[in-house]
XYZ file of C-alpha atoms in Angstrom:
452
model
C 105.438 30.807 157.122
C 106.064 28.830 160.342
C 108.883 29.671 162.783
C 111.352 27.231 164.275
C 111.193 26.599 168.056
C 114.444 28.477 168.530
C 113.075 31.597 166.873
C 109.579 31.531 168.330
C 110.473 33.696 171.311
C 111.986 36.517 169.288
C 109.263 36.412 166.660
C 106.512 36.591 169.276
C 108.071 39.675 170.788
C 108.013 41.466 167.438
C 104.763 40.248 165.909
C 102.471 39.255 168.765
C 102.054 39.323 172.491
C 99.758 37.844 175.071
C 97.344 39.657 177.334
C 97.038 38.986 181.036
C 94.769 36.010 180.451
C 97.138 34.294 178.016
C 95.192 35.319 174.932
C 97.217 36.345 171.906
C 96.776 39.950 170.782
C 98.035 40.931 167.366
C 100.255 44.010 167.023
C 101.919 46.036 164.322
C 99.846 46.736 161.239
C 97.155 44.168 162.121
C 93.860 45.366 163.601
C 93.659 44.458 167.278
C 90.109 45.569 168.068
C 88.866 48.241 170.460
C 91.014 48.643 173.519
C 88.009 48.395 175.824
C 87.147 44.879 174.622
C 90.429 43.348 175.829
C 90.181 41.821 179.283
C 92.605 42.650 182.019
C 94.279 40.202 184.396
C 92.296 39.254 187.500
C 94.794 41.030 189.726
C 94.499 44.271 187.775
C 91.533 46.103 189.342
C 90.287 49.331 187.771
C 89.410 51.920 190.466
C 85.705 52.813 190.396
C 86.234 56.561 189.837
C 88.617 55.824 186.957
C 86.075 53.553 185.272
C 83.355 56.195 185.642
C 85.622 58.864 184.157
C 86.385 56.565 181.249
C 82.696 55.791 180.694
C 81.850 59.504 180.607
C 84.655 60.195 178.137
C 83.512 57.378 175.849
C 79.996 58.854 175.853
C 81.311 62.349 175.107
C 83.479 61.102 172.233
C 80.574 59.205 170.675
C 78.288 62.202 171.064
C 80.728 64.600 169.433
C 81.540 62.343 166.513
C 78.152 60.765 165.771
C 75.570 62.729 167.758
C 73.991 62.418 171.191
C 71.892 59.394 170.266
C 75.110 57.451 169.563
C 76.215 57.758 173.183
C 73.798 55.030 174.324
C 75.305 52.375 172.030
C 78.815 53.345 173.109
C 77.816 53.026 176.764
C 76.291 49.596 176.173
C 79.583 48.386 174.675
C 81.581 49.696 177.623
C 79.334 48.045 180.190
C 79.834 44.662 178.482
C 83.613 44.634 179.049
C 83.359 42.711 182.321
C 81.113 42.223 185.348
C 82.918 44.960 187.272
C 82.271 47.475 184.530
C 78.696 46.269 184.210
C 78.231 46.997 187.917
C 79.271 50.582 187.224
C 76.138 50.958 185.119
C 74.105 50.805 188.329
C 75.754 53.950 189.728
C 73.174 56.742 189.788
C 75.859 59.441 190.270
C 77.386 58.190 187.017
C 74.049 58.581 185.214
C 73.781 62.037 186.753
C 77.062 62.998 185.058
C 76.054 61.351 181.791
C 72.692 63.100 181.700
C 74.414 66.417 182.320
C 77.156 66.116 179.685
C 75.027 64.487 176.967
C 71.603 66.056 177.458
C 72.461 69.201 179.422
C 70.155 68.277 182.317
C 71.111 69.269 185.854
C 67.847 68.356 187.565
C 65.754 65.288 187.041
C 62.031 64.697 186.526
C 62.143 60.930 187.096
C 62.907 58.712 190.077
C 66.536 58.039 189.123
C 69.121 59.620 186.856
C 69.298 56.426 184.812
C 65.569 56.723 184.100
C 66.090 60.393 183.258
C 68.823 59.532 180.745
C 66.704 56.825 179.110
C 63.750 59.222 178.856
C 65.880 61.946 177.240
C 67.314 59.422 174.782
C 63.883 58.086 173.807
C 62.471 61.601 173.428
C 65.365 62.561 171.139
C 64.656 59.459 169.060
C 61.041 60.586 168.728
C 62.198 64.048 167.662
C 64.502 62.631 165.018
C 61.765 60.375 163.648
C 59.049 63.043 163.808
C 56.840 61.166 166.273
C 54.748 63.770 168.101
C 51.273 64.670 169.295
C 49.830 67.984 168.033
C 47.277 70.019 169.964
C 45.961 73.568 170.015
C 45.778 75.441 173.308
C 42.701 77.412 174.283
C 42.094 80.456 176.465
C 39.271 82.932 177.043
C 39.861 86.017 174.835
C 36.938 88.000 176.255
C 39.151 90.059 178.590
C 41.153 91.585 175.713
C 40.545 95.328 175.246
C 41.597 95.616 171.577
C 42.064 93.164 168.695
C 45.806 93.938 168.806
C 45.903 92.426 172.276
C 45.419 88.929 170.861
C 48.649 89.041 168.848
C 51.167 86.674 170.472
C 54.630 88.256 170.388
C 56.817 85.649 172.123
C 56.813 82.131 173.607
C 58.896 80.504 176.357
C 59.017 76.848 177.459
C 60.007 75.268 180.750
C 59.748 71.629 181.842
C 56.215 72.199 183.093
C 54.811 75.342 181.442
C 54.427 77.296 178.227
C 54.256 81.083 178.619
C 52.793 83.251 175.849
C 53.365 87.006 175.754
C 50.822 89.185 173.954
C 50.764 92.650 172.415
C 48.676 94.133 175.247
C 51.271 93.172 177.879
C 49.437 90.046 179.009
C 51.283 86.793 179.717
C 49.177 83.631 179.641
C 50.591 80.504 181.241
C 49.669 76.970 180.147
C 50.301 73.731 182.046
C 52.053 71.304 179.686
C 50.739 68.204 181.435
C 47.070 69.157 181.161
C 47.313 71.624 178.218
C 45.143 74.008 180.266
C 45.439 77.769 180.632
C 46.231 78.138 184.343
C 47.280 81.773 184.928
C 47.204 85.246 183.401
C 49.702 87.950 184.400
C 49.456 91.621 183.478
C 51.899 94.512 183.785
C 51.276 97.527 185.986
C 49.412 100.297 184.190
C 51.202 103.536 183.427
C 51.364 106.144 180.666
C 51.708 104.532 177.273
C 54.363 105.704 174.843
C 52.575 104.265 171.849
C 50.092 101.694 170.666
C 52.437 98.753 171.342
C 54.508 100.090 174.235
C 53.040 97.446 176.572
C 53.695 94.552 174.173
C 55.642 91.702 175.769
C 59.253 91.604 174.534
C 60.370 88.406 176.243
C 59.755 85.956 179.076
C 62.090 84.065 181.411
C 60.868 81.111 183.489
C 62.986 80.124 186.493
C 60.613 78.077 188.611
C 58.887 79.319 190.727
C 59.358 82.743 189.119
C 58.165 84.082 185.803
C 59.877 87.270 184.611
C 58.576 89.236 181.641
C 59.489 92.525 179.988
C 57.510 94.935 177.832
C 58.551 97.136 174.921
C 58.606 100.261 177.128
C 61.377 98.678 179.249
C 59.372 97.604 182.297
C 60.323 94.246 183.833
C 57.825 92.353 185.996
C 58.228 89.332 188.261
C 55.414 86.915 189.109
C 55.143 83.695 191.101
C 53.905 80.879 188.872
C 51.609 79.276 191.448
C 50.946 82.509 193.324
C 48.838 85.615 192.864
C 48.081 86.760 189.299
C 49.441 90.233 190.071
C 53.001 90.728 188.888
C 55.463 92.939 190.726
C 57.384 95.580 188.787
C 61.096 94.904 189.333
C 62.371 97.595 186.966
C 60.679 100.659 185.458
C 61.802 101.355 181.932
C 62.872 104.746 180.610
C 62.142 104.898 176.895
C 63.653 108.357 176.441
C 67.018 107.299 177.880
C 67.189 103.702 176.619
C 64.881 103.341 173.629
C 62.547 100.396 173.099
C 63.242 97.018 174.713
C 62.988 94.929 171.541
C 63.957 91.538 173.001
C 64.406 90.112 176.486
C 65.759 86.781 177.702
C 67.739 85.257 180.554
C 68.307 82.424 182.969
C 68.327 81.995 186.728
C 71.567 83.986 187.035
C 71.124 86.740 184.415
C 68.504 88.835 182.630
C 69.463 90.386 179.288
C 67.619 93.074 177.353
C 68.292 94.225 173.791
C 67.301 97.856 173.167
C 67.023 100.036 170.060
C 66.491 103.796 169.877
C 69.381 105.380 171.782
C 72.973 104.939 170.517
C 75.419 102.997 172.666
C 72.810 101.376 174.939
C 71.951 98.175 173.062
C 72.598 95.720 175.911
C 71.244 95.924 179.448
C 72.238 93.120 181.825
C 70.764 92.499 185.284
C 71.834 90.197 188.088
C 68.895 87.804 188.219
C 69.277 87.216 191.953
C 69.513 90.817 193.150
C 67.579 92.314 190.183
C 70.313 94.966 189.986
C 71.305 96.484 186.641
C 75.002 95.670 186.199
C 75.848 96.646 182.608
C 74.686 99.053 179.889
C 76.604 99.440 176.631
C 77.199 98.276 173.032
C 76.252 99.649 169.645
C 74.730 96.541 168.039
C 71.328 98.112 167.312
C 72.471 101.661 166.578
C 71.632 101.401 162.833
C 68.065 100.451 163.826
C 67.530 103.322 166.263
C 64.761 104.979 164.241
C 62.961 101.685 163.729
C 63.193 101.116 167.497
C 61.017 104.172 168.041
C 58.595 103.031 165.333
C 58.106 99.704 167.131
C 56.251 101.556 169.890
C 53.546 102.742 167.532
C 53.340 100.307 164.611
C 54.046 96.734 163.545
C 57.549 96.654 162.089
C 60.174 94.096 161.188
C 62.084 92.607 164.097
C 65.222 94.663 164.792
C 67.226 92.135 166.776
C 67.223 88.996 168.876
C 69.218 87.982 171.933
C 69.619 84.550 173.540
C 71.417 83.307 176.675
C 73.421 80.062 176.434
C 74.462 77.471 178.994
C 77.985 78.946 178.998
C 76.882 82.173 180.756
C 77.122 84.062 177.499
C 74.656 86.028 175.402
C 74.522 85.876 171.614
C 72.592 88.517 169.700
C 72.055 89.689 166.148
C 70.526 92.289 163.894
C 70.112 91.866 160.157
C 73.637 93.239 159.655
C 75.761 92.017 162.577
C 76.045 89.542 165.443
C 77.814 89.588 168.817
C 78.693 87.204 171.649
C 79.126 88.552 175.180
C 80.520 86.899 178.304
C 77.853 87.825 180.861
C 80.456 87.781 183.638
C 82.626 90.296 181.763
C 80.456 91.949 179.100
C 82.655 95.005 178.506
C 84.895 92.978 176.210
C 82.798 91.116 173.598
C 83.958 87.608 172.810
C 82.965 88.093 169.173
C 81.623 91.008 167.130
C 81.171 90.245 163.436
C 79.435 91.855 160.450
C 77.236 89.607 158.311
C 78.155 88.963 154.683
C 74.484 88.878 153.744
C 71.423 90.305 155.445
C 70.037 87.973 158.119
C 66.448 86.913 158.727
C 66.359 88.053 162.355
C 63.285 85.991 163.296
C 65.179 82.816 162.343
C 68.057 83.508 164.732
C 68.144 81.251 167.820
C 70.561 79.476 170.166
C 70.818 76.440 172.414
C 73.315 75.889 175.243
C 76.240 75.431 172.852
C 75.502 76.867 169.406
C 73.433 79.360 167.443
C 71.805 79.421 164.020
C 71.635 82.238 161.463
C 69.653 82.251 158.209
C 70.388 84.863 155.545
C 67.996 86.398 153.044
C 69.016 83.854 150.394
C 67.999 80.936 152.598
C 71.471 79.784 153.637
C 71.564 78.574 157.252
C 74.760 78.295 159.292
C 75.106 76.811 162.777
C 78.153 77.946 164.794
C 79.518 77.151 168.234
C 79.020 80.058 170.611
C 82.488 80.016 172.182
C 84.701 79.633 169.098
C 82.361 80.486 166.168
C 83.430 77.153 164.665
C 80.996 76.144 161.951
C 79.011 73.052 162.944
C 77.013 72.727 159.741
C 75.352 74.658 156.953
C 72.437 73.979 154.624
C 70.115 75.675 152.169
C 66.550 76.198 153.340
C 65.131 77.778 150.199
C 63.656 81.253 150.015
C 60.880 82.572 152.207
C 61.950 81.513 155.715
C 60.233 83.850 158.173
C 60.622 82.217 161.580
C 62.886 79.664 163.225
C 64.100 78.073 166.435
C 66.400 75.270 167.548
C 67.111 72.804 170.351
C 70.214 70.706 171.036
C 70.102 68.655 167.860
C 67.593 70.111 165.438
C 66.655 73.340 163.658
C 63.013 74.103 162.913
C 62.337 76.678 160.208
C 58.936 77.883 159.037
C 58.033 79.193 155.571
C 54.516 79.711 154.214
C 53.069 78.131 157.354
C 55.042 74.885 156.940
C 57.627 73.837 159.548
C 60.610 71.810 158.353
C 63.168 70.069 160.543
C 66.921 69.767 159.936
C 69.475 67.696 161.833
C 72.278 70.076 162.834
C 74.268 68.257 165.474
C 77.175 66.680 163.685
C 76.611 66.738 159.924
C 78.860 69.139 158.023
C 75.877 69.673 155.731
C 72.713 69.811 157.817
C 70.293 67.075 156.803
C 66.612 67.757 156.281
C 64.583 65.137 158.131
C 60.860 65.803 157.709
C 58.054 68.359 157.531
C 55.309 68.899 160.082
C 51.967 67.796 158.631
C 50.105 70.822 160.026
C 50.116 74.094 158.062
C 49.797 76.862 160.651
C 49.569 79.841 158.294
C 51.189 83.134 159.250
C 53.458 82.537 162.248
C 54.227 85.197 164.866
C 56.463 83.249 167.273
C 58.122 79.849 167.668
C 60.046 78.060 170.404
C 61.467 74.566 170.923
C 63.159 72.540 173.643
C 64.079 68.849 173.761
C 60.476 67.712 174.170
C 58.085 70.398 172.915
C 57.668 72.763 169.994
C 55.213 75.659 170.233
C 54.127 78.187 167.622
C 51.696 81.098 167.586
C 49.872 81.723 164.334
C 48.356 84.928 163.030
C 44.808 83.734 163.740
C 45.654 83.756 167.510
C 45.975 79.943 167.662
C 48.674 78.489 169.927
C 50.015 75.197 168.541
C 51.886 72.639 170.646
C 53.738 69.510 169.506
C 54.803 66.978 172.165
C 57.636 64.540 171.330
C 57.743 63.104 174.859
C 58.672 59.438 175.186
C 55.584 57.340 175.839
């Protein structure tokens, strides 16, 4: 229905208005389109820092609601608003911030941060689609004293290397670019407390250092491109602490999970000074006897511990899980019993979340800080090993690795299955580009999803 000239002014104020360029913009119940697509008047200049803050927030919102891959499309829409906003897309400090908040990267491997962001996005696309290159890694096994020494107990990835820890205390380092075995590190010899007391419990890579721990509690530090002889930074005391069943860390912290002596489950070291700063917790007390058995025989895994990007540690046994603030570990952030028995070897964490799989095959992903459930899904029976990265969970059963999307779906979505059957699996690890697994026949498998 048309309005008379005399009423046009009042009706326009209630039903429509004009933007700074004289274009009508509908109001009220009518859809007016995304706010960012409406142009501003020529004399209204957005300050550069404000635009960059807005761009980052748009990317974060898209990532949280639709997943990290959705951030790129949201950014493209923002940069099309006007020429001034398009110019913002050439700011490398902006891409630095975007790469950090979306992909968790604080150092780059490419010439610019924009190139780094694009590479991370393309690699994530490859991971989602299952596009990868599979290879097996080779090393000379002739220097192994016993057949047990060839059993790989743990794997750790960095941007440039894969480190493999074996049952005889040996750590073999592979260059990811060439796929070659480049270094071998061994612990200092001392009295053995059992057949597997020198087995590697965990490895931390903080370039240029490689830190590894053995079941007897010793911690060694080596220089990646230096001498093959590792320095002992801490001598373990099995009688006082029990067995060091898992070991992890970052540049700032080292964390050990022990079993065998009540009330001493967690040991935390300052990674810079190598000083022990905390000993406490009862997480592994029910597995104390099994902790002693681990020194002499192959047993089920008692517990796992992982360090997140929030300076926290999350750990579990088959019956319970805990989250500690590494800056104030005396007061656990969370300490919860499990409703059903967990498959400990399927427990893992990324910078923000962790995954648990129970003995009925139900997987749950929770945020580390709040325990908010991100997603859940049924894996089926028989899961024996698992790992995760920022967006995907990889779970292995009967030698077959299956991949689930876990980032934003309330019910995690199964994506695909690796074509290679790797048989019995002893260890698995994943980051945003690589997946590595050690099989029972001593083969080290590597899948590369890197953008080509």
